Amino acid sequence: MRTIHVKTESADYPVYVGSDFLPQLSRHLRKLSGDALPRLFILTSPEIWALWGEALLSGLPKEQHPSILFLPPGERYKRLAEVERLAGELAAAGADRSSVLIAFGGGIIGDVGGFLSAIYMRGIDYIQMPTTLLAQVDSSVGGKTGTNLSAGKNLIGSFHHPRAVFADVATLQTLPARELRAGLFESIKAGIIRDAKLFRFLERNAEAVLQRDMDALKYVIGASVRMKAEVVGIDERESGLRMILNFGHTIGHAIEAATGYRRLLHGEAIAWGMLAALQIALGRGTVTAQEADRITQTIHAYGPLRPFRSSAGLLLGAAGRDKKNRAGKRRFVLPQGIGDAVVVENVTDAEMRDAVEWTLAAARQSEQKTEARGR
Amino acid sequence: MRTIHVKTESADYPVYVGSDFLPQLSRHLRKLSGDALPRLFILTSPEIWALWGEALLSGLPKEQHPSILFLPPGERYKRLAEVERLAGELAAAGADRSSVLIAFGGGIIGDVGGFLSAIYMRGIDYIQMPTTLLAQVDSSVGGKTGTNLSAGKNLIGSFHHPRAVFADVATLQTLPARELRAGLFESIKAGIIRDAKLFRFLERNAEAVLQRDMDALKYVIGASVRMKAEVVGIDERESGLRMILNFGHTIGHAIEAATGYRRLLHGEAIAWGMLAALQIALGRGTVTAQEADRITQTIHAYGPLRPFRSSAGLLLGAAGRDKKNRAGKRRFVLPQGIGDAVVVENVTDAEMRDAVEWTLAAARQSEQKTEARGR
């Protein structure tokens, strides 16, 4: 088991990375809350519960009868109307301020569960038990919770840190391969922006990682979480350093928005966004051609990158509406070599257009390759 | 102008009590944000805007075109669906993380505006400009924001402090008399639990206060806010001292719930709740008969108390579901003389029943008096 401590201005909690949390859940929970377990409420998805619900219940004492709340899968349920329904179910089941919610599932379960905990009775404790790689390395750490609006993703939310995160790599064994790869792009991001050693590990061990070797996964997840914990510890509210976590996100988000959030998984869009940002970095010389090459090859090693179609106009428009823009300024994260990154505000319209057009061409090329393979 | 500083673990902001904030709003806002005014969004009710909107706009420079968002009056609009609609309007109007929302209206506007600010883009700055006495002395201070669920009031919410509160007594001149009196019950509460001098002022100056003498109102509001600021400064999250602010609220909330939140204004229900709690205090000897008499007479001086009908069963049931209960314990606030209060956890079922029955009898008596006057 690896333990990473997240320490921010407003919170201090452990992230545990291991492979046996479910069957021993009550033992682990007692480490947090002492002998008397609180009343537990579990928010999960029907799929995850069907696969892992029994294992989780086996780890709780018989007298604990946690209430199970379900959220259907998909971004379209990441909405306030669902939060209201779930809050009503909590109230009906008698949840009070001392109750604890366990968010057991992927990123949407974590985001909605965290937000529900943030606003139910003005805040109750919650625990993250992420079951996707993306949630384990990224969304379960850092305290960002929330829902979408029609006008955009994650426009509603709170900073609300969990009491603890249990990242159980055993649950990754049932994760679809495409989702595993999409999550690994966030780990590659972690390596590029702040952890050259993690990047090298991912570069050299793609096969073991993709075959879900438990030790390889524990290392990758632990290192990714440690990177994020350090950054969030220094800059919880994203006034400075935390911005670097958005490497690949400006154009990645634009691609997600322009393709209606249906075509690509988040991590896949971020992979495209990182390649796009890399073009700008290469043009400015903040990475060498050799570094750019290593990054590109490593991203592709965890591919194939799913192609998409869009237009430069659509992507540039969507990037302009990105909520990371502050008072009209466009912030952009560029890698500086491998293992470091900077936030700049002077990316020009021409650089943006070139990067977007390069990405559209790369996506077209990838589509042709896919078709050629299909013949 | 009186200035009270609210200092808590998570916030530090001024509450200004005065009578000329509207026509000089931009000058006051510049004190907070420096020379460049942020983009302003105003959440208000149609009534308040009709009465005071022009005065507020006159205080802003011509080039400021604040977007005005409206929330219809009434508890039934204090819901997540309205928050979602308003968030969509903010997004459509281009509000970003540097925008500032002004909550201009009564308690519901403040609660919803504060919550909207708490969760829009995970939190933007907001300013309270309360226009009812209740909002000025109570709900605009302390950072509690939120909405109702079908299952109960204020079950959804956040702690999110404003950047500043401007309590303008000029706006109280258009407040309906019944609402003025209902708000004053919270000031009487402030006096009873922590400020004997404020209590004496209210006891002796009922006429001036009820005739809306500006100086008398400024004193009462300033002292009430100071009391609350002290308490919240010591115990922001209501783990201890802040509980005393709930004097009158256990049975007061039960009366509101049992009468469907329609019959009584919040302050009126709290007045009944204070009289009920006083019976328990008198039975235990934490107040003398003479003190109980002064409290009772002062509450009635700001009456008449609107009668209501209910049953002991309904009220006791509603009190049992009060969200201030923690892990099954019933907490109850009792005055200790005048100007002090304690939180106890050992109020018996019999004491509760007696207090509730006394209150129902007093309400019946008050109804008969009202009828007799009506003949």
PDB file of C-alpha atoms in Angstrom, chain B residues 208-361:
ATOM      1  CA  ALA B 208     -38.825  54.899  18.193  1.00  0.00           C
ATOM      2  CA  VAL B 209     -37.689  51.609  16.724  1.00  0.00           C
ATOM      3  CA  LEU B 210     -41.131  50.711  15.386  1.00  0.00           C
ATOM      4  CA  GLN B 211     -41.493  54.214  13.938  1.00  0.00           C
ATOM      5  CA  ARG B 212     -38.265  53.515  12.032  1.00  0.00           C
ATOM      6  CA  ASP B 213     -36.186  56.250  13.587  1.00  0.00           C
ATOM      7  CA  MET B 214     -32.988  55.940  11.527  1.00  0.00           C
ATOM      8  CA  ASP B 215     -30.604  56.352  14.452  1.00  0.00           C
ATOM      9  CA  ALA B 216     -32.477  53.870  16.608  1.00  0.00           C
ATOM     10  CA  LEU B 217     -32.460  51.359  13.745  1.00  0.00           C
ATOM     11  CA  LYS B 218     -28.747  51.877  13.120  1.00  0.00           C
ATOM     12  CA  TYR B 219     -28.015  51.186  16.773  1.00  0.00           C
ATOM     13  CA  VAL B 220     -30.199  48.072  16.891  1.00  0.00           C
ATOM     14  CA  ILE B 221     -28.834  46.679  13.625  1.00  0.00           C
ATOM     15  CA  GLY B 222     -25.243  47.514  14.513  1.00  0.00           C
ATOM     16  CA  ALA B 223     -25.492  45.866  17.913  1.00  0.00           C
ATOM     17  CA  SER B 224     -27.265  42.792  16.520  1.00  0.00           C
ATOM     18  CA  VAL B 225     -24.646  42.370  13.816  1.00  0.00           C
ATOM     19  CA  ARG B 226     -21.807  42.867  16.310  1.00  0.00           C
ATOM     20  CA  MET B 227     -23.243  40.135  18.517  1.00  0.00           C
ATOM     21  CA  LYS B 228     -23.533  37.735  15.622  1.00  0.00           C
ATOM     22  CA  ALA B 229     -20.085  38.647  14.264  1.00  0.00           C
ATOM     23  CA  GLU B 230     -18.512  37.893  17.658  1.00  0.00           C
ATOM     24  CA  VAL B 231     -20.208  34.526  17.892  1.00  0.00           C
ATOM     25  CA  VAL B 232     -19.441  33.523  14.317  1.00  0.00           C
ATOM     26  CA  GLY B 233     -15.860  34.729  14.750  1.00  0.00           C
ATOM     27  CA  ILE B 234     -15.408  32.341  17.655  1.00  0.00           C
ATOM     28  CA  ASP B 235     -17.275  29.412  16.099  1.00  0.00           C
ATOM     29  CA  GLU B 236     -17.814  29.645  12.372  1.00  0.00           C
ATOM     30  CA  ARG B 237     -18.956  26.088  11.798  1.00  0.00           C
ATOM     31  CA  GLU B 238     -21.436  25.826  14.626  1.00  0.00           C
ATOM     32  CA  SER B 239     -19.529  23.250  16.617  1.00  0.00           C
ATOM     33  CA  GLY B 240     -20.090  25.103  19.887  1.00  0.00           C
ATOM     34  CA  LEU B 241     -20.905  28.719  20.715  1.00  0.00           C
ATOM     35  CA  ARG B 242     -22.688  29.431  17.421  1.00  0.00           C
ATOM     36  CA  MET B 243     -25.419  27.076  18.583  1.00  0.00           C
ATOM     37  CA  ILE B 244     -26.676  29.826  20.927  1.00  0.00           C
ATOM     38  CA  LEU B 245     -27.884  31.740  17.861  1.00  0.00           C
ATOM     39  CA  ASN B 246     -30.514  29.022  17.621  1.00  0.00           C
ATOM     40  CA  PHE B 247     -32.299  30.287  20.737  1.00  0.00           C
ATOM     41  CA  GLY B 248     -35.992  29.982  19.951  1.00  0.00           C
ATOM     42  CA  HIS B 249     -35.271  28.011  16.808  1.00  0.00           C
ATOM     43  CA  THR B 250     -35.930  24.406  17.885  1.00  0.00           C
ATOM     44  CA  ILE B 251     -39.612  24.974  18.568  1.00  0.00           C
ATOM     45  CA  GLY B 252     -39.746  27.995  16.212  1.00  0.00           C
ATOM     46  CA  HIS B 253     -38.672  25.837  13.268  1.00  0.00           C
ATOM     47  CA  ALA B 254     -41.126  23.158  14.328  1.00  0.00           C
ATOM     48  CA  ILE B 255     -43.942  25.725  14.269  1.00  0.00           C
ATOM     49  CA  GLU B 256     -42.878  26.902  10.806  1.00  0.00           C
ATOM     50  CA  ALA B 257     -42.753  23.332   9.516  1.00  0.00           C
ATOM     51  CA  ALA B 258     -46.039  22.315  11.138  1.00  0.00           C
ATOM     52  CA  THR B 259     -47.823  25.331   9.644  1.00  0.00           C
ATOM     53  CA  GLY B 260     -46.365  24.694   6.175  1.00  0.00           C
ATOM     54  CA  TYR B 261     -44.106  27.812   6.222  1.00  0.00           C
ATOM     55  CA  ARG B 262     -47.103  29.890   5.150  1.00  0.00           C
ATOM     56  CA  ARG B 263     -48.849  31.118   8.272  1.00  0.00           C
ATOM     57  CA  LEU B 264     -45.952  32.829  10.062  1.00  0.00           C
ATOM     58  CA  LEU B 265     -42.901  34.812   9.077  1.00  0.00           C
ATOM     59  CA  HIS B 266     -39.635  33.297  10.276  1.00  0.00           C
ATOM     60  CA  GLY B 267     -39.161  35.947  12.963  1.00  0.00           C
ATOM     61  CA  GLU B 268     -42.708  35.457  14.226  1.00  0.00           C
ATOM     62  CA  ALA B 269     -42.145  31.725  14.592  1.00  0.00           C
ATOM     63  CA  ILE B 270     -38.879  32.414  16.416  1.00  0.00           C
ATOM     64  CA  ALA B 271     -40.715  34.776  18.788  1.00  0.00           C
ATOM     65  CA  TRP B 272     -43.084  31.933  19.682  1.00  0.00           C
ATOM     66  CA  GLY B 273     -40.096  29.603  19.946  1.00  0.00           C
ATOM     67  CA  MET B 274     -38.350  31.978  22.351  1.00  0.00           C
ATOM     68  CA  LEU B 275     -41.426  32.143  24.557  1.00  0.00           C
ATOM     69  CA  ALA B 276     -41.561  28.326  24.512  1.00  0.00           C
ATOM     70  CA  ALA B 277     -37.881  27.979  25.420  1.00  0.00           C
ATOM     71  CA  LEU B 278     -38.411  30.555  28.147  1.00  0.00           C
ATOM     72  CA  GLN B 279     -40.873  28.176  29.825  1.00  0.00           C
ATOM     73  CA  ILE B 280     -38.198  25.490  30.019  1.00  0.00           C
ATOM     74  CA  ALA B 281     -35.654  28.023  31.302  1.00  0.00           C
ATOM     75  CA  LEU B 282     -38.120  29.219  33.939  1.00  0.00           C
ATOM     76  CA  GLY B 283     -38.818  25.632  35.010  1.00  0.00           C
ATOM     77  CA  ARG B 284     -35.085  25.026  35.453  1.00  0.00           C
ATOM     78  CA  GLY B 285     -34.454  28.366  37.102  1.00  0.00           C
ATOM     79  CA  THR B 286     -31.914  29.603  34.547  1.00  0.00           C
ATOM     80  CA  VAL B 287     -34.033  32.770  34.413  1.00  0.00           C
ATOM     81  CA  THR B 288     -35.934  34.368  37.281  1.00  0.00           C
ATOM     82  CA  ALA B 289     -39.649  35.068  37.081  1.00  0.00           C
ATOM     83  CA  GLN B 290     -38.842  38.766  36.809  1.00  0.00           C
ATOM     84  CA  GLU B 291     -36.424  38.229  33.908  1.00  0.00           C
ATOM     85  CA  ALA B 292     -38.914  35.965  32.136  1.00  0.00           C
ATOM     86  CA  ASP B 293     -41.505  38.699  32.590  1.00  0.00           C
ATOM     87  CA  ARG B 294     -39.254  41.375  31.048  1.00  0.00           C
ATOM     88  CA  ILE B 295     -38.485  39.123  28.106  1.00  0.00           C
ATOM     89  CA  THR B 296     -42.139  38.242  27.568  1.00  0.00           C
ATOM     90  CA  GLN B 297     -43.247  41.878  27.759  1.00  0.00           C
ATOM     91  CA  THR B 298     -40.550  43.032  25.349  1.00  0.00           C
ATOM     92  CA  ILE B 299     -41.446  40.357  22.824  1.00  0.00           C
ATOM     93  CA  HIS B 300     -45.076  41.413  23.053  1.00  0.00           C
ATOM     94  CA  ALA B 301     -44.132  45.110  22.722  1.00  0.00           C
ATOM     95  CA  TYR B 302     -42.934  44.273  19.200  1.00  0.00           C
ATOM     96  CA  GLY B 303     -46.060  42.193  18.549  1.00  0.00           C
ATOM     97  CA  PRO B 304     -48.845  41.424  18.174  1.00  0.00           C
ATOM     98  CA  LEU B 305     -47.692  37.828  17.800  1.00  0.00           C
ATOM     99  CA  ARG B 306     -49.626  36.236  14.994  1.00  0.00           C
ATOM    100  CA  PRO B 307     -51.543  33.205  16.320  1.00  0.00           C
ATOM    101  CA  PHE B 308     -51.327  29.763  14.734  1.00  0.00           C
ATOM    102  CA  ARG B 309     -52.935  26.363  15.208  1.00  0.00           C
ATOM    103  CA  SER B 310     -51.201  23.022  15.421  1.00  0.00           C
ATOM    104  CA  SER B 311     -50.960  20.002  17.720  1.00  0.00           C
ATOM    105  CA  ALA B 312     -48.362  18.892  20.243  1.00  0.00           C
ATOM    106  CA  GLY B 313     -47.772  15.715  18.199  1.00  0.00           C
ATOM    107  CA  LEU B 314     -47.041  17.613  15.009  1.00  0.00           C
ATOM    108  CA  LEU B 315     -44.743  20.100  16.727  1.00  0.00           C
ATOM    109  CA  LEU B 316     -42.797  17.468  18.665  1.00  0.00           C
ATOM    110  CA  GLY B 317     -42.410  15.381  15.517  1.00  0.00           C
ATOM    111  CA  ALA B 318     -41.109  18.374  13.551  1.00  0.00           C
ATOM    112  CA  ALA B 319     -38.735  19.342  16.386  1.00  0.00           C
ATOM    113  CA  GLY B 320     -37.334  15.801  16.350  1.00  0.00           C
ATOM    114  CA  ARG B 321     -36.376  16.165  12.698  1.00  0.00           C
ATOM    115  CA  ASP B 322     -34.570  19.475  13.243  1.00  0.00           C
ATOM    116  CA  LYS B 323     -31.218  19.355  11.439  1.00  0.00           C
ATOM    117  CA  LYS B 324     -29.433  20.896  14.423  1.00  0.00           C
ATOM    118  CA  ASN B 325     -29.765  17.514  16.088  1.00  0.00           C
ATOM    119  CA  ARG B 326     -26.426  15.784  16.007  1.00  0.00           C
ATOM    120  CA  ALA B 327     -26.078  12.027  16.022  1.00  0.00           C
ATOM    121  CA  GLY B 328     -29.465  11.692  17.704  1.00  0.00           C
ATOM    122  CA  LYS B 329     -28.825  14.278  20.441  1.00  0.00           C
ATOM    123  CA  ARG B 330     -31.337  17.072  20.932  1.00  0.00           C
ATOM    124  CA  ARG B 331     -29.559  20.366  21.501  1.00  0.00           C
ATOM    125  CA  PHE B 332     -31.480  23.172  23.062  1.00  0.00           C
ATOM    126  CA  VAL B 333     -30.575  26.776  23.838  1.00  0.00           C
ATOM    127  CA  LEU B 334     -31.692  28.259  27.151  1.00  0.00           C
ATOM    128  CA  PRO B 335     -31.259  31.874  28.286  1.00  0.00           C
ATOM    129  CA  GLN B 336     -29.269  32.372  31.471  1.00  0.00           C
ATOM    130  CA  GLY B 337     -30.641  35.575  32.872  1.00  0.00           C
ATOM    131  CA  ILE B 338     -30.683  38.332  30.230  1.00  0.00           C
ATOM    132  CA  GLY B 339     -27.589  38.674  28.042  1.00  0.00           C
ATOM    133  CA  ASP B 340     -26.318  35.103  28.301  1.00  0.00           C
ATOM    134  CA  ALA B 341     -27.348  31.653  27.137  1.00  0.00           C
ATOM    135  CA  VAL B 342     -26.249  28.026  27.310  1.00  0.00           C
ATOM    136  CA  VAL B 343     -26.621  25.013  25.077  1.00  0.00           C
ATOM    137  CA  VAL B 344     -27.919  21.929  26.854  1.00  0.00           C
ATOM    138  CA  GLU B 345     -28.451  18.404  25.605  1.00  0.00           C
ATOM    139  CA  ASN B 346     -30.580  17.089  28.452  1.00  0.00           C
ATOM    140  CA  VAL B 347     -33.946  18.695  27.794  1.00  0.00           C
ATOM    141  CA  THR B 348     -36.409  15.908  28.553  1.00  0.00           C
ATOM    142  CA  ASP B 349     -39.341  14.771  26.465  1.00  0.00           C
ATOM    143  CA  ALA B 350     -41.611  15.984  29.274  1.00  0.00           C
ATOM    144  CA  GLU B 351     -40.078  19.473  29.231  1.00  0.00           C
ATOM    145  CA  MET B 352     -40.473  19.599  25.460  1.00  0.00           C
ATOM    146  CA  ARG B 353     -44.081  18.494  25.680  1.00  0.00           C
ATOM    147  CA  ASP B 354     -44.919  21.027  28.420  1.00  0.00           C
ATOM    148  CA  ALA B 355     -43.263  23.870  26.490  1.00  0.00           C
ATOM    149  CA  VAL B 356     -45.066  22.953  23.288  1.00  0.00           C
ATOM    150  CA  GLU B 357     -48.429  22.674  25.045  1.00  0.00           C
ATOM    151  CA  TRP B 358     -47.888  25.994  26.814  1.00  0.00           C
ATOM    152  CA  THR B 359     -47.151  27.592  23.433  1.00  0.00           C
ATOM    153  CA  LEU B 360     -50.227  26.075  21.773  1.00  0.00           C
ATOM    154  CA  ALA B 361     -52.368  27.402  24.640  1.00  0.00           C
TER     155      ALA B 361
END
